Amino acid sequence: MVKRREFIKSLGASSAMFWGMGGAVLAENPTFQKQAMVSRFSPIRVRGKVSAAGKGISGVAISDGRSVVQTDQNGEYTLLSSSDRQFVFVSLPSGYQIQRQQNGSGRFYERLQADQEEQQISFELTKTIQSDENHHFLLLSDTQIQDAYEAEQLLSTSIPDVQQTIAKINDPNMFGIGCGDLVFDRLELFKEYNQGIAATGIPFFQVLGNHDMDFGVRSDAGTAQTFSGHFGPTYYSWNRGEVHHVVLDDVFYLGVGTKYIGYISEEQLAWLEQDLAWVEKGKTVVVSLHIPSYTGAVERYPDRDTLGGTVSNREHLYRLLEGYQAHLLSGHTHFNDNMIMGHVYEHCHGTVCGAWWSGPICYDGTPSGYAIYEARGSELKWTYKGTDLSEQEQFRVYHKGYHPNFKDYVSVNCWNYDPAWELSWYENGIKVGSPEKIRALDPWSMELHTGPELPARRQWVEPQLNDHMFFFKPDQTENLVFEAKDRFGRVFSKQVKF
């Protein structure tokens, strides 16, 4: 647990050094230096071994982000790389522990030396204490801290909630995913972000968000230097039990100001094609990326430019995922959407920071919070956990007349809804019916966020339409209960009080 006074003191010391430097910040690793973009390439031959307790492990994927090779029967590999590659990384096999850096993030990579034509890079792994076939992971999207106040909120409110969840679940194989926008353009605050992640006690894998990048560089290729100094490569994979995990970088910088689009480069698609070639069809593949491939906002706001809010070449990603039980985990939008597109299920998550640390909810009414995933074999279950809320809090009921646009109705925001959920209301213990789903604003968000003066911290935040609002007209107001059953059969109910 981070003590508030100690935190403020450390923040002041670090900020005095870095505050005016924008993205020009060195990582905590004293050996890290930003690399100049390589314009002349030379080949590098990398040899090494993947082993545990001195014994080689066969069939482990090793990559430099361009090529993927596997270890032989002795655990040895040879990789032909190039001086323009920054890292060699291992796709951690199931049954082995995720090593942690001091900053709390996973350690699965080594930095290449661009001036050495022959290099030795080996990975020593440790077996898990118990089987990881069944395991949990947390998805934290858009922590997005920009100043001392927001960093303190993360460390004194959000992280303790995460710590409590971790202690409650008590899974030695648990890990976390930071799904991008870890900070809000102030890259010096990676220090405070790392402080929070390290305090959770579990390893985290990090995703590059549009607010985590070095801007002012000449092309997208130079935007991840500070991020990579802390967390390593921006795309990679690992395995846990029967689940294959992938992280992709889908924020493509256009080279002007801070403009970007949602786009997956050919280099990544070609790498992913190789990576998945070693993954048996039918397995569960979880891909984490910051910008969602697609969301319901495209239909909710058809006149908006969606190039920065969805992935323009998403169909090619979907094709690579054919034959797998595919889940895409994303953030970026500060609303919660569940999209089922053929063989792909996209989870676009509400955010840790809500509406940019301006209150307890995102602008669609979803509570500030994070997702909890449970894998049992190849099957995934998930739930959304609001910060400082019970896991049983899966919807919010507004009494009849509360919603200004639906005065005759009881309104419900069931933020993690998908079409497999069953929603009902009961009067005197008798089921009366199911509510009607109507695209609408959340009424609490309307109160907190409407107008040029609200919310006080982020006056540009406005309430946004969502696709998880429900409405019904009860015959009576006494003994009224609303019930939601999720796709896994879990039942959540709440008495409606007027």
Coordinates of C-alpha atoms in Angstrom, one line a residue:
M1 CA 0.0 0.0 0.0
V2 CA 1.4 3.4 -1.0
K3 CA 1.3 6.0 1.8
R4 CA -0.1 9.3 0.7
R5 CA 2.6 11.5 2.3
E6 CA 5.5 9.4 0.9
F7 CA 3.9 9.4 -2.5
I8 CA 3.5 13.2 -2.7
K9 CA 7.1 13.7 -1.6
S10 CA 8.4 11.3 -4.2
L11 CA 6.2 12.8 -6.9
G12 CA 7.5 16.3 -6.1
A13 CA 11.1 15.2 -6.4
S14 CA 10.6 13.4 -9.7
S15 CA 8.4 16.1 -11.2
A16 CA 10.9 18.8 -10.4
M17 CA 13.4 17.0 -12.6
F18 CA 11.2 15.9 -15.5
W19 CA 8.0 18.1 -15.6
G20 CA 9.1 20.4 -18.5
M21 CA 10.7 17.7 -20.6
G22 CA 7.6 16.2 -22.3
G23 CA 8.5 12.8 -23.8
A24 CA 12.2 13.2 -23.5
V25 CA 12.4 11.0 -20.4
L26 CA 14.8 8.2 -19.7
A27 CA 13.6 4.9 -18.3
E28 CA 14.3 3.8 -14.8
N29 CA 16.9 1.3 -16.0
P30 CA 20.2 3.3 -15.9
T31 CA 21.6 1.3 -18.8
F32 CA 18.7 2.4 -21.1
Q33 CA 19.4 5.0 -23.7
K34 CA 17.2 6.1 -26.5
Q35 CA 18.3 4.6 -29.8
A36 CA 18.6 6.7 -32.8
M37 CA 16.6 5.4 -35.7
V38 CA 18.7 2.9 -37.7
S39 CA 19.1 3.9 -41.3
R40 CA 21.7 1.3 -42.4
F41 CA 21.0 -2.3 -41.5
S42 CA 23.5 -5.1 -40.8
P43 CA 22.7 -8.7 -40.1
I44 CA 22.9 -10.1 -36.5
R45 CA 23.0 -13.8 -35.7
V46 CA 21.5 -14.5 -32.3
R47 CA 22.1 -17.9 -30.6
G48 CA 20.7 -19.0 -27.3
K49 CA 18.9 -21.5 -25.1
V50 CA 15.6 -21.6 -23.2
S51 CA 15.9 -23.7 -20.1
A52 CA 14.5 -24.4 -16.7
A53 CA 16.7 -25.8 -13.9
G54 CA 19.5 -26.2 -16.4
K55 CA 17.4 -28.4 -18.8
G56 CA 16.5 -27.2 -22.2
I57 CA 12.9 -26.6 -23.2
S58 CA 11.9 -27.6 -26.7
G59 CA 9.3 -25.9 -28.9
V60 CA 9.5 -22.5 -27.4
A61 CA 8.9 -19.6 -29.8
I62 CA 11.6 -16.9 -29.9
S63 CA 11.2 -13.7 -31.9
D64 CA 12.7 -10.3 -32.7
G65 CA 9.4 -8.9 -33.9
R66 CA 10.1 -9.9 -37.5
S67 CA 11.0 -13.5 -37.5
V68 CA 9.8 -16.3 -35.2
V69 CA 11.8 -19.5 -34.6
Q70 CA 11.3 -22.4 -32.2
T71 CA 13.8 -24.0 -29.8
D72 CA 15.1 -27.5 -30.8
Q73 CA 15.0 -30.6 -28.7
N74 CA 17.8 -29.2 -26.5
G75 CA 16.1 -25.9 -26.0
E76 CA 18.5 -24.1 -28.3
Y77 CA 17.7 -21.7 -31.1
T78 CA 19.3 -19.6 -33.8
L79 CA 17.7 -16.4 -35.0
L80 CA 18.8 -14.3 -38.0
S81 CA 18.1 -10.7 -37.0
S82 CA 19.1 -7.2 -38.0
S83 CA 20.5 -4.1 -36.4
D84 CA 17.2 -2.3 -36.8
R85 CA 15.5 -4.7 -34.3
Q86 CA 15.5 -3.7 -30.6
F87 CA 14.6 -6.8 -28.7
V88 CA 14.7 -10.6 -28.7
F89 CA 11.7 -12.0 -26.7
V90 CA 10.4 -15.3 -25.7
S91 CA 6.8 -16.4 -26.0
L92 CA 6.6 -17.7 -22.5
P93 CA 5.3 -21.3 -22.6
S94 CA 2.5 -22.5 -20.3
G95 CA 3.6 -23.9 -16.9
Y96 CA 6.3 -21.4 -16.3
Q97 CA 6.3 -18.4 -14.1
I98 CA 6.1 -14.8 -15.4
Q99 CA 9.3 -13.1 -14.3
R100 CA 8.9 -9.5 -13.1
Q101 CA 11.0 -6.4 -13.5
Q102 CA 11.5 -4.1 -10.6
N103 CA 8.8 -1.9 -12.1
G104 CA 6.3 -4.7 -11.9
S105 CA 6.0 -5.5 -15.6
G106 CA 6.9 -8.8 -17.2
R107 CA 10.4 -9.6 -18.0
F108 CA 10.4 -11.7 -21.2
Y109 CA 12.8 -9.9 -23.5
E110 CA 16.5 -8.9 -23.8
R111 CA 17.8 -5.9 -25.7
L112 CA 19.8 -6.5 -28.9
Q113 CA 23.1 -4.7 -29.3
A114 CA 23.0 -3.1 -32.8
D115 CA 26.8 -3.1 -33.2
Q116 CA 27.4 -6.8 -32.5
E117 CA 27.0 -9.3 -35.4
E118 CA 27.1 -12.4 -33.1
Q119 CA 25.1 -12.4 -29.9
Q120 CA 24.2 -14.9 -27.2
I121 CA 20.7 -14.4 -25.6
S122 CA 19.3 -17.1 -23.3
F123 CA 16.2 -17.3 -21.1
E124 CA 16.2 -19.2 -17.9
L125 CA 12.6 -20.0 -16.8
T126 CA 11.1 -21.3 -13.6
K127 CA 8.2 -23.8 -13.4
T128 CA 4.9 -22.6 -11.8
I129 CA 4.2 -23.8 -8.3
Q130 CA 0.9 -25.2 -9.3
S131 CA -0.7 -25.8 -12.7
D132 CA -1.7 -22.7 -14.7
E133 CA -4.5 -24.5 -16.6
N134 CA -7.0 -22.5 -14.4
H135 CA -5.9 -18.9 -13.8
H136 CA -7.1 -15.3 -13.6
F137 CA -5.9 -12.1 -15.1
L138 CA -7.0 -8.4 -14.7
L139 CA -7.4 -5.9 -17.5
L140 CA -6.8 -2.3 -16.5
S141 CA -7.4 0.2 -19.3
D142 CA -6.6 3.9 -19.4
T143 CA -5.2 4.6 -16.0
Q144 CA -4.2 7.8 -17.9
I145 CA -2.6 10.0 -15.2
Q146 CA -1.6 13.5 -16.1
D147 CA -0.7 15.3 -12.9
A148 CA 0.0 14.8 -9.2
Y149 CA -3.7 14.6 -8.3
E150 CA -4.5 11.9 -10.8
A151 CA -1.4 9.9 -9.9
E152 CA -2.4 10.1 -6.2
Q153 CA -5.9 8.9 -7.1
L154 CA -4.4 5.9 -8.9
L155 CA -2.1 5.0 -6.1
S156 CA -4.4 5.7 -3.1
T157 CA -7.8 4.6 -4.6
S158 CA -7.5 2.3 -7.6
I159 CA -4.5 0.3 -6.7
P160 CA -5.7 -0.6 -3.2
D161 CA -9.0 -1.8 -4.9
V162 CA -6.9 -4.0 -7.2
Q163 CA -4.8 -5.3 -4.3
Q164 CA -8.0 -6.3 -2.5
T165 CA -9.3 -8.2 -5.6
I166 CA -5.9 -10.0 -6.0
A167 CA -6.0 -11.0 -2.3
K168 CA -9.6 -12.2 -2.6
I169 CA -9.0 -14.4 -5.6
N170 CA -5.6 -15.7 -4.3
D171 CA -4.4 -17.2 -7.5
P172 CA -0.6 -17.6 -7.7
N173 CA -0.8 -17.6 -11.5
M174 CA -2.6 -14.3 -11.8
F175 CA -1.2 -11.6 -14.0
G176 CA -2.4 -8.2 -15.2
I177 CA -2.6 -6.3 -18.5
G178 CA -2.3 -2.6 -18.8
C179 CA -4.3 -1.9 -21.9
G180 CA -2.8 1.4 -22.9
D181 CA -2.9 5.1 -22.1
L182 CA -1.0 4.2 -18.9
V183 CA -0.3 8.0 -18.6
F184 CA -1.8 11.1 -20.3
D185 CA 1.1 12.4 -22.4
R186 CA 3.3 13.1 -19.4
L187 CA 5.7 10.2 -19.9
E188 CA 7.6 11.2 -16.7
L189 CA 4.6 9.7 -14.8
F190 CA 5.5 6.2 -16.0
K191 CA 7.5 6.3 -12.7
E192 CA 4.3 6.7 -10.6
Y193 CA 2.4 4.2 -12.9
N194 CA 5.2 1.7 -12.3
Q195 CA 5.0 2.3 -8.6
G196 CA 1.3 1.4 -8.6
I197 CA 1.8 -1.7 -10.8
A198 CA 4.7 -3.0 -8.7
A199 CA 2.5 -2.6 -5.5
T200 CA 0.0 -5.1 -6.9
G201 CA 2.5 -7.9 -6.5
I202 CA 1.6 -9.5 -9.8
P203 CA 3.4 -9.2 -13.2
F204 CA 1.8 -7.0 -15.8
F205 CA 2.0 -6.9 -19.5
Q206 CA 1.7 -3.4 -21.0
V207 CA 0.0 -2.2 -24.2
L208 CA 1.1 1.0 -25.9
G209 CA -1.7 3.7 -26.0
N210 CA -1.8 6.9 -28.0
H211 CA -1.1 8.9 -24.8
D212 CA 2.0 6.8 -24.1
M213 CA 4.0 7.8 -27.2
D214 CA 6.9 10.1 -28.0
F215 CA 5.4 12.7 -30.4
G216 CA 7.4 15.1 -32.6
V217 CA 9.3 12.2 -34.2
R218 CA 9.4 11.9 -37.9
S219 CA 7.3 8.6 -38.2
D220 CA 5.4 6.0 -36.2
A221 CA 8.6 3.9 -35.9
G222 CA 10.1 6.4 -33.3
T223 CA 7.1 6.8 -31.0
A224 CA 7.7 4.0 -28.6
Q225 CA 11.2 4.7 -27.4
T226 CA 10.3 5.9 -23.9
F227 CA 7.6 3.2 -23.5
S228 CA 10.0 0.5 -24.7
G229 CA 12.6 1.7 -22.2
H230 CA 10.3 0.7 -19.4
F231 CA 8.3 -2.2 -20.9
G232 CA 10.2 -3.7 -23.9
P233 CA 8.6 -4.5 -27.2
T234 CA 5.2 -3.2 -28.2
Y235 CA 3.9 -6.4 -29.6
Y236 CA 4.6 -9.9 -28.4
S237 CA 2.9 -13.1 -27.1
W238 CA 2.9 -15.5 -24.2
N239 CA 0.9 -18.6 -23.0
R240 CA -1.0 -19.4 -19.9
G241 CA -2.6 -22.8 -19.5
E242 CA -4.6 -23.4 -22.7
V243 CA -4.8 -19.7 -23.6
H244 CA -2.4 -18.0 -26.0
H245 CA -2.1 -14.2 -25.4
V246 CA -1.0 -11.6 -27.8
V247 CA -0.3 -7.8 -27.4
L248 CA -0.5 -5.6 -30.5
D249 CA 0.4 -2.0 -31.1
D250 CA -2.5 -0.5 -33.1
V251 CA -1.8 3.2 -32.7
F252 CA -0.3 4.5 -35.9
Y253 CA 1.3 8.0 -35.7
L254 CA 0.8 10.1 -38.8
G255 CA 3.9 12.3 -38.2
V256 CA 2.0 15.5 -37.6
G257 CA 1.3 16.9 -34.1
T258 CA -0.4 14.2 -32.1
K259 CA -2.5 12.8 -35.0
Y260 CA -2.9 9.0 -35.2
I261 CA -5.2 6.3 -36.6
G262 CA -6.1 2.9 -35.5
Y263 CA -4.1 0.6 -37.8
I264 CA -2.0 -2.6 -37.5
S265 CA 1.2 -2.4 -39.5
E266 CA 2.1 -5.1 -42.0
E267 CA 5.2 -5.9 -39.9
Q268 CA 2.9 -6.9 -37.0
L269 CA 0.4 -8.8 -39.2
A270 CA 3.3 -10.8 -40.7
W271 CA 4.7 -11.5 -37.3
L272 CA 1.3 -12.5 -35.9
E273 CA 0.8 -14.9 -38.8
Q274 CA 4.1 -16.6 -37.9
D275 CA 3.3 -16.5 -34.2
L276 CA -0.1 -18.2 -34.7
A277 CA 1.4 -20.8 -37.0
W278 CA 2.6 -22.5 -33.8
V279 CA -0.8 -22.3 -32.0
E280 CA -3.2 -25.2 -32.6
K281 CA -6.5 -24.2 -34.2
G282 CA -9.4 -24.3 -31.8
K283 CA -7.4 -22.8 -29.0
T284 CA -8.4 -19.6 -27.2
V285 CA -6.4 -16.6 -28.4
V286 CA -6.7 -13.4 -26.5
V287 CA -5.4 -10.3 -28.2
S288 CA -4.9 -7.1 -26.2
L289 CA -4.7 -3.8 -28.1
H290 CA -5.4 -0.2 -27.1
I291 CA -7.8 1.1 -29.9
P292 CA -10.7 -1.3 -30.3
S293 CA -11.0 -2.9 -33.7
Y294 CA -14.7 -1.9 -33.8
T295 CA -17.3 -0.4 -31.4
G296 CA -21.0 0.4 -31.4
A297 CA -20.0 4.1 -31.4
V298 CA -19.7 3.8 -35.2
E299 CA -23.5 3.4 -35.3
R300 CA -24.3 5.6 -32.4
Y301 CA -22.5 8.6 -34.0
P302 CA -22.3 7.8 -37.7
D303 CA -21.1 11.3 -38.6
R304 CA -17.9 11.0 -36.5
D305 CA -14.5 10.3 -38.0
T306 CA -13.7 6.8 -36.7
L307 CA -10.1 6.5 -38.0
G308 CA -8.8 7.2 -34.5
G309 CA -11.4 5.2 -32.7
T310 CA -11.4 1.9 -34.6
V311 CA -8.8 -0.2 -36.5
S312 CA -9.2 0.5 -40.2
N313 CA -7.6 -2.8 -41.4
R314 CA -9.4 -4.9 -38.7
E315 CA -10.7 -7.5 -41.3
H316 CA -7.2 -8.7 -41.9
L317 CA -6.7 -9.3 -38.1
Y318 CA -10.0 -11.2 -38.1
R319 CA -8.9 -13.4 -40.9
L320 CA -5.7 -14.3 -39.0
L321 CA -7.9 -15.3 -36.0
E322 CA -10.1 -17.6 -38.0
G323 CA -10.3 -21.1 -36.4
Y324 CA -9.6 -19.8 -32.9
Q325 CA -11.8 -18.9 -30.0
A326 CA -10.8 -15.2 -30.4
H327 CA -11.2 -12.4 -27.9
L328 CA -10.0 -8.9 -28.4
L329 CA -9.4 -6.8 -25.3
S330 CA -9.3 -3.0 -25.8
G331 CA -9.9 0.3 -24.1
H332 CA -9.3 3.9 -25.4
T333 CA -12.9 4.9 -25.6
H334 CA -13.8 5.5 -22.0
F335 CA -17.1 3.5 -22.4
N336 CA -18.0 -0.2 -22.2
D337 CA -19.0 -2.1 -25.3
N338 CA -19.2 -5.8 -26.0
M339 CA -19.2 -6.6 -29.7
I340 CA -19.7 -10.1 -31.2
M341 CA -18.5 -10.3 -34.7
G342 CA -18.6 -13.8 -36.1
H343 CA -15.7 -15.7 -34.5
V344 CA -14.4 -12.7 -32.7
Y345 CA -15.6 -11.3 -29.4
E346 CA -14.4 -7.8 -28.7
H347 CA -14.4 -6.5 -25.1
C348 CA -14.0 -2.7 -25.1
H349 CA -13.6 -1.9 -21.4
G350 CA -14.6 1.0 -19.2
T351 CA -11.6 2.7 -17.7
V352 CA -9.7 2.9 -14.4
C353 CA -9.8 6.7 -14.7
G354 CA -13.5 6.8 -15.7
A355 CA -14.1 10.1 -17.5
W356 CA -10.5 11.2 -17.1
W357 CA -10.5 11.3 -13.3
S358 CA -13.4 13.7 -13.2
G359 CA -15.8 11.5 -11.1
P360 CA -16.8 8.0 -10.3
I361 CA -18.1 7.0 -13.8
C362 CA -17.2 6.9 -17.5
Y363 CA -19.2 9.1 -19.7
D364 CA -21.5 6.2 -20.6
G365 CA -22.3 5.6 -16.9
T366 CA -20.0 2.6 -16.6
P367 CA -18.2 2.8 -13.2
S368 CA -14.5 3.6 -13.1
G369 CA -12.9 0.2 -12.8
Y370 CA -11.4 -2.8 -14.5
A371 CA -12.1 -6.3 -15.7
I372 CA -11.5 -9.7 -14.1
Y373 CA -11.0 -12.7 -16.3
E374 CA -11.0 -16.3 -15.3
A375 CA -9.7 -19.1 -17.6
R376 CA -10.7 -22.7 -16.9
G377 CA -8.9 -24.7 -19.5
S378 CA -9.8 -23.0 -22.8
E379 CA -13.0 -21.4 -21.5
L380 CA -13.0 -17.7 -20.4
K381 CA -15.3 -16.0 -18.0
W382 CA -15.3 -12.3 -17.2
T383 CA -16.8 -9.6 -15.1
Y384 CA -16.4 -5.9 -14.7
K385 CA -15.4 -4.6 -11.3
G386 CA -16.2 -1.0 -10.3
T387 CA -13.6 0.7 -8.1
D388 CA -14.9 0.6 -4.5
L389 CA -17.9 -1.5 -5.6
S390 CA -18.8 -5.1 -5.0
E391 CA -18.5 -7.5 -7.9
Q392 CA -22.3 -7.9 -7.5
E393 CA -22.8 -4.4 -8.7
Q394 CA -23.4 -5.1 -12.4
F395 CA -26.1 -2.5 -13.1
R396 CA -27.5 0.7 -11.8
V397 CA -31.3 1.2 -11.5
Y398 CA -32.8 4.7 -11.7
H399 CA -36.4 5.1 -10.3
K400 CA -39.3 6.0 -12.5
G401 CA -39.1 9.6 -13.6
Y402 CA -35.4 10.0 -13.0
H403 CA -34.3 9.9 -16.6
P404 CA -35.3 13.2 -18.1
N405 CA -36.0 11.7 -21.6
F406 CA -38.0 8.7 -20.3
K407 CA -40.1 10.1 -17.5
D408 CA -42.6 7.3 -17.4
Y409 CA -40.0 4.5 -17.1
V410 CA -37.6 2.9 -14.7
S411 CA -34.2 3.0 -16.4
V412 CA -31.3 0.6 -15.9
N413 CA -27.7 0.8 -17.0
C414 CA -26.3 -2.7 -17.3
W415 CA -22.8 -1.8 -18.5
N416 CA -21.3 -5.2 -19.3
Y417 CA -24.4 -6.5 -21.1
D418 CA -24.2 -8.6 -24.2
P419 CA -27.0 -10.4 -26.1
A420 CA -26.5 -13.6 -24.0
W421 CA -27.6 -11.7 -20.8
E422 CA -31.2 -12.1 -19.5
L423 CA -32.8 -9.1 -17.9
S424 CA -36.1 -9.2 -16.0
W425 CA -38.2 -7.4 -13.4
Y426 CA -40.3 -8.9 -10.7
E427 CA -43.3 -7.6 -8.8
N428 CA -44.2 -9.3 -5.6
G429 CA -41.9 -12.2 -6.5
I430 CA -43.6 -12.8 -9.9
K431 CA -41.7 -12.2 -13.1
V432 CA -43.5 -9.5 -15.1
G433 CA -41.3 -9.1 -18.2
S434 CA -38.0 -8.0 -19.7
P435 CA -37.0 -4.4 -20.2
E436 CA -36.6 -2.8 -23.6
K437 CA -33.1 -1.9 -24.7
I438 CA -33.0 1.6 -26.1
R439 CA -29.9 3.5 -27.2
A440 CA -29.7 6.4 -24.7
L441 CA -27.7 8.5 -22.4
D442 CA -27.1 7.5 -18.8
P443 CA -29.0 10.0 -16.6
W444 CA -26.3 10.2 -13.9
S445 CA -23.7 11.0 -16.6
M446 CA -26.1 13.7 -17.9
E447 CA -26.1 15.2 -14.4
L448 CA -22.3 15.0 -13.9
H449 CA -21.1 15.9 -17.4
T450 CA -23.6 18.0 -19.3
G451 CA -22.6 21.6 -20.2
P452 CA -19.5 23.7 -20.7
E453 CA -18.8 24.0 -16.9
L454 CA -19.1 20.3 -16.0
P455 CA -17.3 18.3 -15.0
A456 CA -15.0 20.9 -13.3
R457 CA -11.8 18.9 -13.9
R458 CA -12.5 18.1 -17.5
Q459 CA -15.0 20.5 -18.9
W460 CA -14.8 19.0 -22.4
V461 CA -16.3 15.7 -21.2
E462 CA -19.9 15.2 -22.3
P463 CA -22.3 12.3 -21.7
Q464 CA -22.3 9.7 -24.5
L465 CA -24.9 7.4 -25.9
N466 CA -24.6 3.8 -25.1
D467 CA -26.2 0.5 -26.0
H468 CA -26.7 -0.9 -22.5
M469 CA -29.6 1.2 -21.3
F470 CA -32.9 -0.5 -20.5
F471 CA -36.4 0.8 -19.7
F472 CA -39.6 -0.7 -18.3
K473 CA -42.9 0.5 -16.8
P474 CA -43.8 -1.3 -13.6
D475 CA -47.4 -1.7 -12.5
Q476 CA -46.5 -0.9 -8.9
T477 CA -43.6 0.5 -7.0
E478 CA -43.6 -1.8 -4.0
N479 CA -41.8 -5.2 -3.9
L480 CA -40.1 -4.4 -7.2
V481 CA -36.9 -6.3 -8.0
F482 CA -34.7 -6.1 -11.1
E483 CA -32.6 -9.1 -12.0
A484 CA -29.8 -9.7 -14.5
K485 CA -28.4 -13.1 -15.4
D486 CA -25.1 -13.0 -17.3
R487 CA -24.0 -15.4 -20.1
F488 CA -22.4 -17.6 -17.4
G489 CA -25.6 -18.0 -15.4
R490 CA -24.5 -15.7 -12.6
V491 CA -27.6 -13.8 -11.2
F492 CA -27.4 -10.3 -9.9
S493 CA -30.5 -8.7 -8.4
K494 CA -31.5 -5.5 -6.7
Q495 CA -34.6 -4.2 -5.0
V496 CA -35.8 -1.0 -6.7
K497 CA -36.6 1.7 -4.1
F498 CA -38.6 4.9 -4.9

